[in-house]
Coordinates of C-alpha atoms in Angstrom, one line a residue:
M8 CA 77.3 98.2 122.4
F9 CA 75.6 101.4 123.8
P10 CA 78.7 103.5 124.0
I11 CA 79.5 102.8 120.2
L12 CA 75.9 103.6 119.3
Y13 CA 76.0 106.7 121.1
L14 CA 79.2 107.8 119.5
L15 CA 77.9 107.0 116.1
F16 CA 74.8 109.0 116.9
A17 CA 76.9 112.0 118.0
T18 CA 79.3 111.8 114.9
V19 CA 76.7 113.2 112.5
L20 CA 77.0 114.9 109.2
C21 CA 76.4 118.9 109.5
N22 CA 75.7 120.4 106.2
G23 CA 77.5 117.6 104.5
E24 CA 80.7 118.0 106.7
F25 CA 82.2 115.5 109.0
M26 CA 82.0 116.8 112.7
R27 CA 85.1 116.2 114.8
P28 CA 84.0 114.1 117.8
P29 CA 84.6 115.1 121.3
P30 CA 86.5 112.9 123.8
G31 CA 84.8 109.8 124.9
K32 CA 83.9 108.8 128.4
M33 CA 86.1 106.3 130.3
I34 CA 84.9 102.8 130.4
L35 CA 85.8 101.0 133.6
T36 CA 85.7 97.4 133.0
R37 CA 85.4 95.2 136.3
H38 CA 86.1 91.7 137.2
A39 CA 82.9 89.9 138.0
E40 CA 84.3 86.2 138.3
S41 CA 86.2 84.4 141.2
S42 CA 89.6 85.4 142.5
S43 CA 91.1 82.5 140.8
Y44 CA 89.5 83.2 137.4
P45 CA 92.0 84.4 134.8
Q46 CA 91.6 88.0 133.8
Q47 CA 93.3 90.6 131.5
V48 CA 94.3 87.7 129.2
H49 CA 96.6 88.7 126.2
I50 CA 99.0 87.1 124.0
S51 CA 102.2 88.2 122.3
A52 CA 104.5 86.6 119.7
V53 CA 107.9 85.1 120.9
G54 CA 110.1 84.1 118.0
T55 CA 108.5 82.6 114.9
D56 CA 106.7 79.8 116.5
H57 CA 105.9 80.7 120.2
M58 CA 103.4 82.7 122.0
R59 CA 103.5 84.3 125.4
V60 CA 100.1 84.0 127.2
S61 CA 99.8 86.5 130.0
W62 CA 97.0 86.8 132.6
I63 CA 96.4 88.1 136.2
T64 CA 94.7 86.5 139.2
T65 CA 94.0 88.0 142.6
D66 CA 94.3 84.4 143.8
K67 CA 98.1 83.9 144.5
R68 CA 97.6 80.1 144.5
V69 CA 96.7 79.7 140.8
P70 CA 99.5 78.0 138.9
S71 CA 101.2 79.7 135.9
I72 CA 100.2 76.9 133.6
V73 CA 98.6 77.0 130.1
E74 CA 96.9 73.9 128.7
Y75 CA 96.4 74.3 124.8
G76 CA 95.7 72.2 121.7
T77 CA 94.2 72.4 118.3
D78 CA 90.8 71.0 119.1
S79 CA 88.4 72.7 121.3
G80 CA 88.1 71.0 124.8
T81 CA 91.1 68.8 124.2
Y82 CA 94.4 70.1 125.6
D83 CA 97.2 67.6 124.8
M84 CA 100.0 70.1 125.4
T85 CA 100.8 71.9 128.6
A86 CA 103.5 74.6 129.5
T87 CA 104.6 76.1 132.7
G88 CA 105.8 79.6 132.9
E89 CA 106.7 82.2 135.5
H90 CA 104.9 84.8 137.6
T91 CA 105.5 88.2 138.9
S92 CA 103.9 91.2 140.8
Y93 CA 104.8 94.8 141.6
R94 CA 104.0 97.4 144.2
Y95 CA 103.1 101.1 143.4
F96 CA 102.7 103.1 146.6
S97 CA 99.7 101.3 148.5
Y98 CA 98.7 99.4 145.3
V99 CA 99.9 95.7 145.0
S100 CA 99.2 94.0 141.8
G101 CA 97.7 90.6 141.5
K102 CA 99.7 87.6 140.4
I103 CA 101.0 88.3 136.9
H104 CA 101.4 85.1 135.0
H105 CA 103.5 84.7 131.8
V106 CA 103.8 81.4 130.0
N107 CA 105.5 80.7 126.6
I108 CA 103.8 78.0 124.6
G109 CA 105.0 76.3 121.5
P110 CA 106.5 75.5 119.2
L111 CA 103.1 76.3 117.3
L112 CA 102.1 75.7 113.8
P113 CA 101.5 78.7 111.6
D114 CA 98.1 80.1 110.6
T115 CA 96.4 77.7 113.0
V116 CA 93.7 78.2 115.7
Y117 CA 94.8 76.9 119.1
Y118 CA 92.4 76.6 122.2
Y119 CA 93.9 77.2 125.6
R120 CA 92.9 77.4 129.1
C121 CA 95.0 79.6 131.8
G122 CA 95.9 78.2 135.3
R123 CA 93.6 75.2 134.9
V124 CA 90.5 77.5 135.8
G125 CA 87.9 79.2 133.8
D126 CA 86.7 79.4 130.2
E127 CA 88.4 78.2 127.1
F128 CA 89.9 80.7 125.0
N129 CA 91.4 80.5 121.4
F130 CA 93.8 82.4 119.3
K131 CA 95.2 82.2 115.6
T132 CA 98.8 82.2 115.0
P133 CA 100.3 84.4 112.2
P134 CA 101.1 83.0 108.8
A135 CA 104.6 81.6 108.2
V136 CA 104.6 83.2 104.8
L137 CA 103.1 86.3 103.0
P138 CA 100.6 87.6 102.7
I139 CA 99.8 89.0 106.3
D140 CA 97.5 91.6 107.8
F141 CA 98.5 94.0 110.5
V142 CA 96.3 96.4 112.4
V143 CA 98.0 99.5 113.7
A144 CA 96.5 101.6 116.5
G145 CA 98.2 104.0 118.8
D146 CA 97.2 105.8 121.9
L147 CA 94.5 103.6 122.7
G148 CA 93.2 104.2 126.1
Q149 CA 89.8 102.8 127.4
T150 CA 87.1 105.1 126.4
E151 CA 83.9 104.9 124.3
W152 CA 86.0 105.9 121.3
T153 CA 88.4 103.1 122.1
A154 CA 85.4 100.8 122.0
S155 CA 84.5 102.2 118.7
T156 CA 88.1 101.7 117.4
L157 CA 88.3 98.0 118.5
Y158 CA 84.8 97.3 117.2
H159 CA 85.7 98.5 113.8
V160 CA 89.0 96.6 114.1
N161 CA 87.1 93.4 114.8
Q162 CA 84.9 93.8 111.7
S163 CA 87.7 92.3 109.4
D164 CA 90.1 89.6 110.2
Y165 CA 93.8 90.4 110.9
D166 CA 96.9 88.5 112.1
M167 CA 98.7 90.9 114.6
L168 CA 98.1 94.3 116.2
L169 CA 100.9 96.8 116.5
L170 CA 100.5 99.6 119.0
P171 CA 103.2 102.3 119.1
G172 CA 102.7 103.4 122.8
D173 CA 100.2 104.8 125.2
L174 CA 98.2 101.8 126.3
S175 CA 96.0 102.3 129.3
Y176 CA 96.5 106.0 130.3
A177 CA 96.5 104.8 133.8
D178 CA 98.9 107.7 134.6
T179 CA 99.9 106.2 138.1
Q180 CA 96.4 105.1 139.0
Q181 CA 97.2 101.5 138.9
P182 CA 93.7 100.2 139.0
L183 CA 93.2 101.7 135.5
W184 CA 95.9 99.0 134.3
D185 CA 93.5 96.3 135.5
A186 CA 90.6 97.9 133.9
F187 CA 92.3 98.2 130.6
G188 CA 93.6 94.8 130.6
R189 CA 89.8 93.6 131.0
F190 CA 88.8 96.1 128.6
V191 CA 91.0 94.7 125.7
E192 CA 90.9 91.1 126.7
P193 CA 88.2 90.1 124.2
Y194 CA 90.6 91.2 121.4
A195 CA 94.0 90.8 122.9
R196 CA 93.6 87.2 123.8
K197 CA 92.8 86.1 120.2
R198 CA 95.5 87.8 118.3
P199 CA 99.1 88.8 119.3
W200 CA 99.5 92.3 120.3
M201 CA 103.0 93.8 119.9
V202 CA 103.5 97.0 121.7
T203 CA 106.0 99.7 122.7
Q204 CA 105.9 102.4 125.3
G205 CA 104.8 105.9 125.4
N206 CA 104.8 108.8 127.8
H207 CA 101.7 107.5 129.8
E208 CA 103.7 104.3 130.5
V209 CA 106.5 106.2 132.3
E210 CA 104.6 106.5 135.7
A211 CA 108.0 107.8 137.5
F212 CA 108.5 110.0 140.4
P213 CA 112.2 111.3 140.3
V214 CA 112.3 112.1 144.0
L215 CA 111.1 108.5 145.0
H216 CA 113.8 106.1 144.0
D217 CA 111.9 103.0 145.0
L218 CA 109.3 103.6 142.2
H219 CA 111.0 102.6 139.1
P220 CA 109.8 103.9 135.8
F221 CA 107.7 101.7 133.7
A222 CA 107.0 99.3 136.5
A223 CA 103.4 98.3 135.4
Y224 CA 104.3 98.4 131.8
N225 CA 107.3 96.0 132.0
S226 CA 105.4 93.7 134.6
R227 CA 102.3 93.4 132.6
W228 CA 103.3 93.7 129.0
P229 CA 106.7 92.0 128.5
M230 CA 107.8 91.8 124.8
P231 CA 110.4 89.4 123.2
Y232 CA 113.3 91.7 124.0
Q233 CA 115.7 89.1 125.2
E234 CA 115.1 87.0 122.0
S235 CA 116.2 89.9 119.9
G236 CA 119.4 90.6 121.9
S237 CA 118.1 93.7 123.7
P238 CA 118.8 94.6 127.2
S239 CA 115.6 96.2 127.8
N240 CA 111.8 95.6 127.4
L241 CA 111.5 99.1 126.0
Y242 CA 113.0 98.3 122.6
Y243 CA 113.2 95.0 120.7
S244 CA 112.5 93.4 117.4
F245 CA 111.0 90.4 115.9
D246 CA 110.3 88.6 112.5
V247 CA 107.1 87.7 111.0
A248 CA 105.9 85.8 107.9
A249 CA 109.6 85.0 107.0
A250 CA 109.6 88.4 105.1
I251 CA 109.2 91.3 107.7
H252 CA 111.5 92.6 110.4
V253 CA 109.6 94.8 112.8
I254 CA 111.6 97.2 115.2
M255 CA 110.0 98.7 118.3
L256 CA 112.0 101.7 119.6
G257 CA 111.8 103.5 122.9
S258 CA 111.1 107.3 122.8
Y259 CA 111.5 107.5 126.6
T260 CA 114.8 105.8 127.2
D261 CA 118.3 106.9 126.2
F262 CA 118.7 107.0 122.3
D263 CA 121.9 109.1 121.7
S264 CA 125.0 107.4 119.9
N265 CA 126.4 106.2 123.1
S266 CA 123.3 104.7 124.4
A267 CA 122.4 101.0 124.9
Q268 CA 119.4 101.4 122.5
Y269 CA 121.5 103.0 119.7
N270 CA 124.1 100.3 120.0
W271 CA 121.4 97.5 120.0
L272 CA 119.7 99.1 117.0
V273 CA 123.0 99.0 115.1
A274 CA 123.6 95.4 115.8
D275 CA 120.0 94.6 115.1
L276 CA 119.8 96.3 111.7
A277 CA 123.2 94.5 110.6
K278 CA 121.5 91.0 111.2
V279 CA 118.8 91.6 108.8
D280 CA 119.4 90.1 105.4
R281 CA 117.2 92.1 103.0
S282 CA 117.5 89.5 100.4
K283 CA 115.6 87.3 102.6
T284 CA 113.6 89.8 104.6
P285 CA 112.3 92.4 102.1
W286 CA 110.3 94.5 104.5
L287 CA 111.6 96.6 107.3
I288 CA 109.0 98.4 109.6
V289 CA 109.9 100.5 112.7
L290 CA 107.4 101.8 115.5
L291 CA 108.0 104.4 118.1
H292 CA 105.9 106.7 120.1
V293 CA 107.0 110.4 119.5
P294 CA 106.7 111.2 115.9
W295 CA 110.0 112.7 113.9
Y296 CA 107.8 114.5 111.4
N297 CA 104.6 116.3 112.5
T298 CA 102.7 119.3 111.2
N299 CA 100.1 119.2 114.0
L300 CA 100.3 121.9 116.7
A301 CA 100.4 119.3 119.4
H302 CA 103.9 118.0 120.5
Q303 CA 105.8 120.2 118.1
G304 CA 109.5 119.2 118.0
E305 CA 109.3 116.7 120.7
G306 CA 110.8 113.9 118.4
E307 CA 113.5 116.1 116.9
S308 CA 116.4 115.0 119.3
M309 CA 115.6 111.3 118.6
R310 CA 115.4 112.0 115.0
K311 CA 118.8 113.5 114.8
A312 CA 120.3 110.7 116.7
M313 CA 118.9 107.8 114.8
E314 CA 117.4 108.9 111.4
D315 CA 120.6 108.2 109.5
L316 CA 120.4 104.6 110.8
L317 CA 116.9 104.1 109.5
Y318 CA 117.8 105.8 106.1
K319 CA 120.8 103.7 105.6
A320 CA 119.1 100.5 106.5
R321 CA 116.3 101.4 103.9
V322 CA 113.5 101.2 106.4
D323 CA 110.3 101.0 104.7
V324 CA 107.8 102.8 107.0
V325 CA 107.9 104.3 110.4
F326 CA 104.8 104.5 112.6
S327 CA 104.3 106.7 115.6
G328 CA 101.7 107.8 117.9
H329 CA 101.5 110.6 120.6
V330 CA 99.8 113.2 118.5
H331 CA 96.1 112.3 118.7
A332 CA 95.3 112.6 114.9
Y333 CA 96.3 110.7 111.7
E334 CA 98.9 112.0 109.4
R335 CA 100.8 110.5 106.3
F336 CA 104.0 111.9 105.0
M337 CA 105.8 111.0 101.8
R338 CA 109.2 109.3 102.0
I339 CA 111.5 111.5 103.7
Y340 CA 115.1 111.9 104.9
N341 CA 116.5 114.8 106.7
N342 CA 113.5 117.1 106.2
K343 CA 113.5 116.6 102.3
A344 CA 111.6 114.3 100.1
D345 CA 113.6 111.3 99.4
Q346 CA 112.4 108.2 97.5
C347 CA 114.9 105.9 99.5
G348 CA 113.7 107.3 102.9
P349 CA 111.1 105.7 105.1
M350 CA 107.4 106.8 104.8
Y351 CA 106.4 108.4 108.1
I352 CA 102.8 107.7 109.5
T353 CA 101.4 109.1 112.6
I354 CA 98.5 107.1 114.0
G355 CA 97.8 108.3 117.6
D356 CA 94.1 108.2 117.2
G357 CA 93.0 105.1 118.9
G358 CA 90.6 106.5 121.3
N359 CA 92.5 108.2 124.2
R360 CA 90.8 110.1 126.9
E361 CA 92.5 113.4 126.2
G362 CA 90.7 113.9 122.9
L363 CA 91.8 114.7 119.3
A364 CA 94.7 117.3 118.2
L365 CA 92.6 119.3 116.1
E366 CA 94.8 121.8 114.5
F367 CA 97.5 121.4 111.8
E368 CA 99.9 124.2 110.7
K369 CA 99.4 125.1 107.2
D370 CA 102.7 127.0 107.1
H371 CA 104.9 124.2 108.9
K372 CA 108.2 123.7 107.4
S373 CA 107.1 120.1 106.7
A374 CA 103.6 120.9 105.2
H375 CA 104.8 120.3 101.8
L376 CA 105.9 116.7 102.8
S377 CA 102.5 116.0 104.4
V378 CA 100.3 114.0 102.0
F379 CA 97.3 113.6 104.2
H380 CA 96.0 114.5 107.7
E381 CA 92.8 114.4 109.6
A382 CA 92.0 114.8 113.2
S383 CA 89.6 111.8 113.8
F384 CA 89.7 108.6 115.7
G385 CA 90.5 105.5 113.7
H386 CA 92.8 102.6 113.1
G387 CA 95.1 101.5 110.2
R388 CA 95.8 98.4 108.3
L389 CA 98.9 97.3 106.6
K390 CA 98.5 94.1 104.3
V391 CA 101.7 92.9 103.1
I392 CA 101.1 91.1 99.9
N393 CA 104.4 89.7 98.8
G394 CA 108.1 91.0 99.0
S395 CA 107.6 94.1 96.9
S396 CA 104.0 95.0 97.5
A397 CA 101.8 96.2 100.4
H398 CA 98.5 98.1 100.8
W399 CA 98.1 100.7 103.6
S400 CA 94.7 102.0 104.6
W401 CA 93.4 104.3 107.3
H402 CA 90.0 104.0 108.7
R403 CA 87.9 106.6 110.5
N404 CA 85.4 105.6 113.1
D405 CA 82.5 107.7 111.6
D406 CA 79.7 105.3 111.2
S407 CA 78.7 101.6 111.8
V408 CA 81.1 100.5 109.1
S409 CA 84.6 102.2 109.4
T410 CA 85.1 104.6 106.5
M411 CA 88.4 104.2 104.7
R412 CA 89.7 107.9 104.3
D413 CA 93.3 107.2 103.0
E414 CA 95.0 104.5 101.2
L415 CA 98.0 103.7 99.0
W416 CA 100.1 101.0 97.7
L417 CA 103.8 100.8 98.9
E418 CA 106.7 99.3 97.2
S419 CA 109.3 97.8 99.4
L420 CA 112.8 99.6 99.1
S421 CA 114.5 96.4 98.8
S422 CA 112.7 95.9 95.5
S423 CA 113.6 99.4 94.3
S424 CA 116.4 99.5 91.8
A425 CA 117.0 103.2 92.6
C426 CA 117.7 102.7 96.3
N427 CA 120.8 100.3 96.1
V428 CA 119.5 98.0 98.9
G429 CA 122.1 95.3 99.3
S430 CA 122.0 92.4 101.7
H431 CA 123.2 93.9 105.0
F432 CA 123.4 97.3 106.7
V433 CA 126.7 98.8 107.6
A434 CA 126.5 101.5 110.1
S435 CA 129.8 103.1 109.6
S436 CA 129.3 103.5 105.8
D437 CA 127.3 105.4 103.5
H438 CA 126.4 102.4 101.4
Y439 CA 125.4 98.8 101.8
E440 CA 127.8 95.8 101.8
L441 CA 126.8 93.1 99.3

């Protein structure tokens, strides 16, 4: 609690103005239990009624088994999974366990134990139907400000956390991946965390062919890419609450029209029936629209390659990170306001160690499209109420109760008569096929 209180004290009002907080100190969370005790426990959704439970042990003899049930202390179900490990220079990871459990009931608390060792944990499954509450937080890291963000997140219940890249900020220092896993475990073991990669996950050395990029990320944080027909853990999709299709794209893998990711995205969008799935949400790391001085133009090549697909599919909102600030744009297509384009939101303010991106360009070509921006740490919440309405809010970490600094109601494009949203996306046409 001390880092949070320290930061709250440091973020004082000066002459009535909010002072921009400095970068927070790193918090290195250590493992204090036995070598067989599960650490870095986190869960992710697999399909509509399964969860993947992931954890690490330094004892290689611990079985990849999860015992679980709906009553505390009573485990009437058991699942066996798989394990992996990886080497990075002289670093050798522990035994990384991944176990899929289910089928599970929706909106239900399950109690579970990993590897038949250690304490009992619990999680709640997402609801089968709307409404549903998402937390969105990017560029998280493991600093005092990250602790503040997660503290604020935990003040209100939610169903799932979406993270558009930059998790641990290990940057090749592999023990920091372990510290990050322990740091987020109290939260990530209770609700599914769905993530995509950012630049800090790459960890590649081009001259060393034995060190594959994303080795730590792919080993520690597998997402349901195979279930969505994707060939790579770097991009995938999933459905939730029988009304929302979420697509996670990879900013740091090929995305041109000849790439595997592009072809997968075309096929994935074609499978979405908007009459049954009214909401379409996309997350990626590098923003396509950005008036901050930081990372100017870095998302332009991906925007040019893929923006047409998202526009024709009538994507409702695109979340990104990378820029360490918050910025919300109006609905856009091809650098112009368009009521049928996605709303673009940058939320790279989770608490990273590099600090905030403080300067926005007043004369930027996209400044007239930017509705609200602020360089502060915080998190967002998306509450999807029904097939046509959702509430978005952004919460700044400026006092003991997170302050809501931005909010609006969203109308799904599938419910808009002006946007001609038919049932299925057709990539080769300028319209929808009914």
